[in-house]
Amino acid sequence: DTHESKKIFIIGSSSVYPINSTFVQNYLEQNNLTYQVYDLADMSDTPSRRLAHIQNLISMKPDLIVYGIGLYDFEKKSYDTRSQVLTKTVSTYFQNPHIFFSDLIAYISNVDLNSKIPTSPKDKTLLTIKYVLRGPEYSDHPFINFKSTTTADSESFSNLMESMHSVRVDISNSNKDFIAFSEIINQLQNNKIDVLIFTNPYHRSVLNQFNENDQLEFVKSLNKFSSDNNIHVYFLHDKYADM
């Protein structure tokens, strides 16, 4: 075949990166659909972060982008980061100057860097060595290396989720990530790239962290967004909740 293969990019956060792009590609080939499928999901990705690099994806000229979006992507922040920093004692900052600079940057940017990047020297070192020596494990899944781990049993997982705080969702034009999400779709469509959206599947214990009305509003808002932008949305967030 002298023609360049059509490309499908799968994007989203850590809820999306476990998708096996090779399996998807083989499944399509079995149905006489020839595509190169790439899982470009990234850890801690948000629409705001994805928007900053969307032109890189557009420049690769994919034929279809499959975007996995979830309730966590539109989490309503319950506090202002600035109110949580630069509140420690002077002695703490003198003894730990790195904490001062981290808090200072967080205050200026209003972004909690400690939750965005690994702060442990061990984590930083291991991440650096991993990408220098090993690089990505799969060419069609460049940002994550797969590693088989033991799956937590249902009871311990439920107990863990119960110990976490409840999460509120804001999918409106007052949420910067929803604005970014809308802009991403707008830019993709302006470049004649087809878009398909699915909502990230969650276990029942995870769904229970979200206000029930917020979940209904999430579906309602995405349905309206789908209609306004002529994009199909597959609602999977609660489809497998009891599996």
GROMACS .gro file of C-alpha atoms in nm:
model
  243
    1ASP     CA    1   0.000   0.000   0.000
    2THR     CA    2   0.163   0.323  -0.115
    3HIS     CA    3  -0.082   0.538   0.078
    4GLU     CA    4  -0.004   0.656   0.428
    5SER     CA    5  -0.201   0.462   0.689
    6LYS     CA    6  -0.484   0.642   0.859
    7LYS     CA    7  -0.414   0.731   1.221
    8ILE     CA    8  -0.625   0.716   1.536
    9PHE     CA    9  -0.502   0.895   1.848
   10ILE     CA   10  -0.648   0.801   2.187
   11ILE     CA   11  -0.602   1.080   2.442
   12GLY     CA   12  -0.690   1.140   2.805
   13SER     CA   13  -0.547   1.090   3.153
   14SER     CA   14  -0.440   0.786   3.357
   15SER     CA   15  -0.792   0.642   3.327
   16VAL     CA   16  -0.726   0.609   2.953
   17TYR     CA   17  -0.364   0.493   2.928
   18PRO     CA   18  -0.438   0.126   3.017
   19ILE     CA   19  -0.611   0.090   2.679
   20ASN     CA   20  -0.416  -0.159   2.468
   21SER     CA   21  -0.377   0.022   2.136
   22THR     CA   22  -0.235  -0.289   1.969
   23PHE     CA   23  -0.550  -0.483   2.059
   24VAL     CA   24  -0.766  -0.203   1.918
   25GLN     CA   25  -0.564  -0.192   1.597
   26ASN     CA   26  -0.582  -0.569   1.550
   27TYR     CA   27  -0.956  -0.566   1.613
   28LEU     CA   28  -1.004  -0.301   1.346
   29GLU     CA   29  -0.791  -0.499   1.099
   30GLN     CA   30  -1.006  -0.807   1.158
   31ASN     CA   31  -1.299  -0.596   1.041
   32ASN     CA   32  -1.111  -0.474   0.731
   33LEU     CA   33  -1.035  -0.131   0.880
   34THR     CA   34  -0.670  -0.036   0.842
   35TYR     CA   35  -0.553   0.219   1.096
   36GLN     CA   36  -0.245   0.292   1.302
   37VAL     CA   37  -0.370   0.333   1.659
   38TYR     CA   38  -0.170   0.529   1.918
   39ASP     CA   39  -0.256   0.567   2.285
   40LEU     CA   40  -0.129   0.915   2.374
   41ALA     CA   41  -0.290   0.935   2.716
   42ASP     CA   42  -0.071   1.087   2.985
   43MET     CA   43  -0.059   1.070   3.363
   44SER     CA   44  -0.242   1.356   3.538
   45ASP     CA   45  -0.359   1.496   3.206
   46THR     CA   46  -0.633   1.758   3.215
   47PRO     CA   47  -0.803   1.950   2.933
   48SER     CA   48  -0.603   2.259   3.035
   49ARG     CA   49  -0.274   2.073   3.001
   50ARG     CA   50  -0.381   1.902   2.678
   51LEU     CA   51  -0.483   2.233   2.521
   52ALA     CA   52  -0.130   2.368   2.563
   53HIS     CA   53  -0.001   2.094   2.331
   54ILE     CA   54  -0.298   2.030   2.104
   55GLN     CA   55  -0.123   2.182   1.803
   56ASN     CA   56   0.141   1.908   1.828
   57LEU     CA   57  -0.132   1.648   1.781
   58ILE     CA   58  -0.294   1.843   1.500
   59SER     CA   59   0.038   1.868   1.317
   60MET     CA   60   0.052   1.486   1.302
   61LYS     CA   61  -0.273   1.493   1.100
   62PRO     CA   62  -0.469   1.212   1.268
   63ASP     CA   63  -0.791   1.104   1.100
   64LEU     CA   64  -0.969   1.046   1.430
   65ILE     CA   65  -0.908   1.147   1.790
   66VAL     CA   66  -1.080   0.943   2.059
   67TYR     CA   67  -1.096   1.149   2.377
   68GLY     CA   68  -1.158   0.981   2.712
   69ILE     CA   69  -1.298   1.237   2.953
   70GLY     CA   70  -1.402   1.178   3.311
   71LEU     CA   71  -1.569   1.324   3.614
   72TYR     CA   72  -1.230   1.402   3.770
   73ASP     CA   73  -1.141   1.618   3.469
   74PHE     CA   74  -1.404   1.868   3.577
   75GLU     CA   75  -1.349   1.854   3.951
   76LYS     CA   76  -1.470   2.163   4.132
   77LYS     CA   77  -1.186   2.295   4.342
   78SER     CA   78  -1.297   2.348   4.700
   79TYR     CA   79  -1.016   2.584   4.794
   80ASP     CA   80  -0.774   2.839   4.657
   81THR     CA   81  -0.419   2.703   4.645
   82ARG     CA   82  -0.282   3.040   4.761
   83SER     CA   83  -0.467   3.007   5.088
   84GLN     CA   84  -0.281   2.683   5.163
   85VAL     CA   85   0.077   2.803   5.114
   86LEU     CA   86   0.319   3.047   5.273
   87THR     CA   87   0.153   2.972   5.606
   88LYS     CA   88   0.432   2.769   5.770
   89THR     CA   89   0.659   2.899   6.043
   90VAL     CA   90   0.977   3.090   5.961
   91SER     CA   91   1.186   2.815   6.124
   92THR     CA   92   1.030   2.555   5.894
   93TYR     CA   93   1.131   2.755   5.588
   94PHE     CA   94   1.485   2.815   5.722
   95GLN     CA   95   1.534   2.445   5.788
   96ASN     CA   96   1.371   2.340   5.457
   97PRO     CA   97   1.439   2.609   5.196
   98HIS     CA   98   1.306   2.385   4.913
   99ILE     CA   99   0.962   2.400   5.078
  100PHE     CA  100   0.975   2.780   5.072
  101PHE     CA  101   1.050   2.794   4.699
  102SER     CA  102   0.786   2.530   4.620
  103ASP     CA  103   0.526   2.722   4.821
  104LEU     CA  104   0.634   3.053   4.667
  105ILE     CA  105   0.585   2.922   4.311
  106ALA     CA  106   0.252   2.772   4.412
  107TYR     CA  107   0.143   3.106   4.557
  108ILE     CA  108   0.241   3.298   4.245
  109SER     CA  109   0.091   3.048   3.997
  110ASN     CA  110  -0.200   2.934   4.218
  111VAL     CA  111  -0.108   2.576   4.124
  112ASP     CA  112  -0.016   2.311   4.379
  113LEU     CA  113   0.308   2.181   4.225
  114ASN     CA  114   0.344   1.910   4.487
  115SER     CA  115   0.039   1.736   4.344
  116LYS     CA  116   0.157   1.774   3.984
  117ILE     CA  117   0.517   1.654   3.992
  118PRO     CA  118   0.710   1.393   4.192
  119THR     CA  119   0.879   1.567   4.484
  120SER     CA  120   1.082   1.271   4.608
  121PRO     CA  121   1.445   1.270   4.482
  122LYS     CA  122   1.408   0.893   4.442
  123ASP     CA  123   1.102   0.937   4.218
  124LYS     CA  124   1.274   1.201   4.007
  125THR     CA  125   1.586   0.987   3.968
  126LEU     CA  126   1.396   0.673   3.874
  127LEU     CA  127   1.181   0.859   3.620
  128THR     CA  128   1.491   1.011   3.460
  129ILE     CA  129   1.677   0.679   3.443
  130LYS     CA  130   1.371   0.504   3.303
  131TYR     CA  131   1.335   0.736   3.006
  132VAL     CA  132   1.711   0.764   2.940
  133LEU     CA  133   1.783   0.390   2.950
  134ARG     CA  134   1.455   0.226   2.853
  135GLY     CA  135   1.248   0.488   2.681
  136PRO     CA  136   0.882   0.411   2.611
  137GLU     CA  137   0.802   0.044   2.590
  138TYR     CA  138   0.567   0.065   2.291
  139SER     CA  139   0.602   0.299   1.994
  140ASP     CA  140   0.224   0.333   1.976
  141HIS     CA  141   0.195   0.401   2.350
  142PRO     CA  142   0.486   0.640   2.415
  143PHE     CA  143   0.415   0.785   2.758
  144ILE     CA  144   0.358   0.483   2.980
  145ASN     CA  145   0.541   0.157   3.043
  146PHE     CA  146   0.313  -0.132   3.129
  147LYS     CA  147   0.395  -0.330   3.441
  148SER     CA  148   0.190  -0.619   3.574
  149THR     CA  149   0.081  -0.560   3.934
  150THR     CA  150  -0.146  -0.737   4.179
  151THR     CA  151  -0.504  -0.617   4.167
  152ALA     CA  152  -0.645  -0.503   4.501
  153ASP     CA  153  -0.942  -0.704   4.625
  154SER     CA  154  -1.282  -0.537   4.616
  155GLU     CA  155  -1.311  -0.490   4.992
  156SER     CA  156  -0.976  -0.316   5.040
  157PHE     CA  157  -1.039  -0.095   4.739
  158SER     CA  158  -1.382   0.006   4.872
  159ASN     CA  159  -1.233   0.083   5.213
  160LEU     CA  160  -0.969   0.302   5.051
  161MET     CA  161  -1.228   0.499   4.856
  162GLU     CA  162  -1.446   0.548   5.163
  163SER     CA  163  -1.154   0.714   5.340
  164MET     CA  164  -1.122   0.976   5.066
  165HIS     CA  165  -1.307   1.305   5.049
  166SER     CA  166  -1.613   1.349   4.829
  167VAL     CA  167  -1.566   1.523   4.495
  168ARG     CA  168  -1.787   1.788   4.336
  169VAL     CA  169  -1.805   1.838   3.961
  170ASP     CA  170  -1.846   2.162   3.768
  171ILE     CA  171  -1.901   2.119   3.394
  172SER     CA  172  -1.983   2.474   3.298
  173ASN     CA  173  -1.819   2.777   3.142
  174SER     CA  174  -1.697   2.883   3.485
  175ASN     CA  175  -1.463   2.584   3.494
  176LYS     CA  176  -1.131   2.646   3.316
  177ASP     CA  177  -1.100   2.278   3.221
  178PHE     CA  178  -1.441   2.274   3.055
  179ILE     CA  179  -1.346   2.590   2.864
  180ALA     CA  180  -1.021   2.418   2.759
  181PHE     CA  181  -1.210   2.102   2.663
  182SER     CA  182  -1.442   2.305   2.440
  183GLU     CA  183  -1.146   2.480   2.278
  184ILE     CA  184  -0.971   2.149   2.209
  185ILE     CA  185  -1.276   2.016   2.026
  186ASN     CA  186  -1.311   2.345   1.838
  187GLN     CA  187  -0.950   2.336   1.718
  188LEU     CA  188  -0.973   1.971   1.613
  189GLN     CA  189  -1.290   2.031   1.414
  190ASN     CA  190  -1.147   2.344   1.253
  191ASN     CA  191  -0.865   2.123   1.127
  192LYS     CA  192  -1.113   1.866   0.991
  193ILE     CA  193  -1.017   1.599   1.243
  194ASP     CA  194  -1.301   1.369   1.347
  195VAL     CA  195  -1.360   1.340   1.722
  196LEU     CA  196  -1.520   1.069   1.931
  197ILE     CA  197  -1.570   1.109   2.307
  198PHE     CA  198  -1.620   0.848   2.575
  199THR     CA  199  -1.655   0.890   2.950
  200ASN     CA  200  -1.398   0.703   3.158
  201PRO     CA  201  -1.536   0.388   3.325
  202TYR     CA  202  -1.533   0.385   3.705
  203HIS     CA  203  -1.589   0.125   3.973
  204ARG     CA  204  -1.894   0.178   4.194
  205SER     CA  205  -1.670   0.273   4.486
  206VAL     CA  206  -1.527   0.557   4.278
  207LEU     CA  207  -1.864   0.677   4.154
  208ASN     CA  208  -1.984   0.694   4.513
  209GLN     CA  209  -1.730   0.972   4.570
  210PHE     CA  210  -1.931   1.197   4.340
  211ASN     CA  211  -2.252   1.380   4.419
  212GLU     CA  212  -2.541   1.206   4.240
  213ASN     CA  213  -2.680   1.533   4.104
  214ASP     CA  214  -2.332   1.622   3.974
  215GLN     CA  215  -2.322   1.293   3.785
  216LEU     CA  216  -2.659   1.368   3.626
  217GLU     CA  217  -2.543   1.719   3.536
  218PHE     CA  218  -2.225   1.571   3.387
  219VAL     CA  219  -2.432   1.357   3.149
  220LYS     CA  220  -2.675   1.639   3.073
  221SER     CA  221  -2.396   1.886   2.993
  222LEU     CA  222  -2.206   1.641   2.773
  223ASN     CA  223  -2.527   1.554   2.587
  224LYS     CA  224  -2.579   1.921   2.513
  225PHE     CA  225  -2.214   1.961   2.415
  226SER     CA  226  -2.250   1.659   2.187
  227SER     CA  227  -2.556   1.805   2.019
  228ASP     CA  228  -2.407   2.154   1.982
  229ASN     CA  229  -2.086   2.021   1.826
  230ASN     CA  230  -2.225   1.724   1.633
  231ILE     CA  231  -2.002   1.477   1.820
  232HIS     CA  232  -2.101   1.135   1.946
  233VAL     CA  233  -2.041   1.061   2.315
  234TYR     CA  234  -2.031   0.708   2.457
  235PHE     CA  235  -2.127   0.717   2.824
  236LEU     CA  236  -1.922   0.443   2.990
  237HIS     CA  237  -1.854   0.598   3.332
  238ASP     CA  238  -2.116   0.380   3.507
  239LYS     CA  239  -2.157   0.099   3.254
  240TYR     CA  240  -1.910  -0.137   3.424
  241ALA     CA  241  -1.939  -0.003   3.778
  242ASP     CA  242  -2.040  -0.336   3.933
  243MET     CA  243  -1.789  -0.554   3.751
   0.00000   0.00000   0.00000
